[in-house]
Amino acid sequence: MLQPVLRFAPSPNGYLHMGHAYSALYTAQWARTMAGRFLLRIEDIDRERSKPEFTEAIFLDLHWLGLAWEEPVWRQSARLPAYAAAADRLRQRGLLYPCFCSRSDIAAAATGTDPDGAPLYAGTCRHLGHAETERRLASGEEANWRLRTEAAMALTGLLTFTVAGPTPIDRPQIRYARPELWGDVVLQRKGTPTSYHLSVVVDDAAQGITHVTRGRDMEPSTDIHVLLQMLLGLPSPTYTFHKLILDAEGRKLSKSRGSQSLRTLREAGWSAADVRRELGF
Ligand code: GLU
């Protein structure tokens, strides 16, 4: 049997908190149970929010937790040509179109919300004429490149994927993907040749990831990932969605809300064993 390959893939835009620690320990535990490989991938495509000091802190915090991973560690910032090539393949098939809308344009025209609760893109620029699109691109106007989700789904037909868990011995289940809930997602952001969805799919395939373990908050994104895998002819890993660590008010921990980082806990005297025990490992 193929040796399982798992990854923990944090974004270096803040210090790791207990939610990340749970995800990393969970992934490492699955890898151990299945005699698989454990990889670490730094998802640093967001040039404004990613900082080298946060990447260094990720290495330090994970070492402190007692985790070991294979070298070299992939950094997505070094993989931009691979993402651009994948997007080009979709563009050549007429599956991408440039969108010039601002955030407020999108909010004003929104037809609902996406699974993350953000305004659902109404498809405004999908209806722009070819001449206008070409003129605006030629004049240097920046665009987000979006997927023609409906056209893409017409090509792939019904999509399924495999969900395993909650433990490695539970029988996997087959699920239908519903990418239509996201509308025309952005695959290339203004000024970058990629977006989260595109790079995660390209890299999971390039690194031979067989099992993706991620928090339940990322469960809906998987529907888009499965669609992209099918369009790009990439294998679809098995997915496991783990519980989220909540704060005292029952909210998901978040860097932006200033949830206590592992380093703050460490400075306050917590040991790695304390963190593991608190999280049930
Ligand atoms: N980089 C993503 C994050 O930090 C997770 C990657 C994934 O599981 O797709 O939230």
Coordinates of N, CA, C and O and ligand atoms in Angstrom, one line a residue, residues 7-13 20 41 43 76 196 200 204 212-215 217-218 225 255, ligand 1:
R7 N 0.1 16.5 6.0 CA 0.8 17.8 6.2 C 0.1 18.7 7.2 O -1.1 18.6 7.3
F8 N 0.9 19.5 7.9 CA 0.3 20.6 8.6 C 0.7 21.8 7.8 O 1.9 22.0 7.5
A9 N -0.2 22.7 7.5 CA 0.1 23.8 6.6 C -0.3 25.2 7.1 O -1.3 25.7 6.6
P10 N 0.4 25.7 8.1 CA 0.0 27.0 8.7 C 0.4 28.1 7.8 O 1.3 28.1 7.0
S11 N -0.3 29.2 8.0 CA 0.0 30.5 7.3 C 0.7 31.4 8.3 O 0.2 31.6 9.4
P12 N 1.9 31.9 7.9 CA 2.7 32.6 8.9 C 2.3 34.1 9.0 O 3.0 35.0 8.6
N13 N 1.0 34.3 9.4 CA 0.6 35.7 9.5 C 0.2 36.0 11.0 O -0.5 36.9 11.3
H20 N -4.0 25.9 16.4 CA -3.0 25.3 15.5 C -2.3 24.1 16.2 O -2.0 23.1 15.5
R41 N 4.2 22.5 5.8 CA 4.2 23.4 4.6 C 3.8 24.8 5.0 O 2.8 25.0 5.8
E43 N 2.3 28.3 4.3 CA 1.4 28.8 3.3 C 1.5 30.4 3.3 O 0.7 31.1 4.0
Q76 N 5.2 28.2 0.1 CA 4.4 28.5 -1.1 C 4.9 29.7 -1.9 O 4.7 29.8 -3.1
Y196 N -5.6 31.0 -2.1 CA -5.5 29.9 -1.2 C -6.0 28.6 -1.9 O -5.3 27.6 -1.8
V200 N -3.3 25.4 -2.5 CA -3.4 24.3 -1.7 C -3.6 23.0 -2.5 O -3.1 21.9 -2.2
D204 N -0.9 20.1 -2.6 CA -1.2 18.7 -2.0 C -0.9 17.7 -3.0 O -0.4 16.6 -2.7
V212 N -5.7 14.7 4.0 CA -5.7 16.1 4.4 C -6.4 16.1 5.7 O -7.6 15.7 5.8
T213 N -5.8 16.6 6.8 CA -6.4 16.8 8.1 C -6.6 18.3 8.3 O -5.6 19.0 8.3
R214 N -7.8 18.8 8.5 CA -7.9 20.2 8.7 C -9.2 20.4 9.6 O -10.0 19.5 9.8
G215 N -9.3 21.6 10.1 CA -10.3 22.0 11.0 C -11.7 22.0 10.3 O -11.8 22.1 9.1
D217 N -13.8 24.2 10.2 CA -14.1 25.5 9.6 C -13.7 25.5 8.1 O -14.1 26.2 7.3
M218 N -12.8 24.5 7.7 CA -12.3 24.4 6.4 C -13.1 23.4 5.5 O -12.7 23.2 4.4
H225 N -11.9 22.5 -3.6 CA -10.7 21.8 -3.9 C -10.9 20.6 -4.7 O -10.1 20.3 -5.7
K255 N -6.1 34.5 15.4 CA -5.0 35.4 15.5 C -5.5 36.8 15.6 O -5.0 37.6 16.4
Ligands
GLU1 N1 -3.1 27.4 5.5 C1 -4.4 27.2 6.0 C2 -4.6 27.8 7.3 O1 -3.6 28.2 8.0 C3 -4.7 25.7 6.1 C4 -4.3 24.8 5.0 C5 -5.3 23.7 4.6 O2 -5.6 22.8 5.4 O3 -5.8 23.7 3.5 O4 -5.7 28.0 7.8

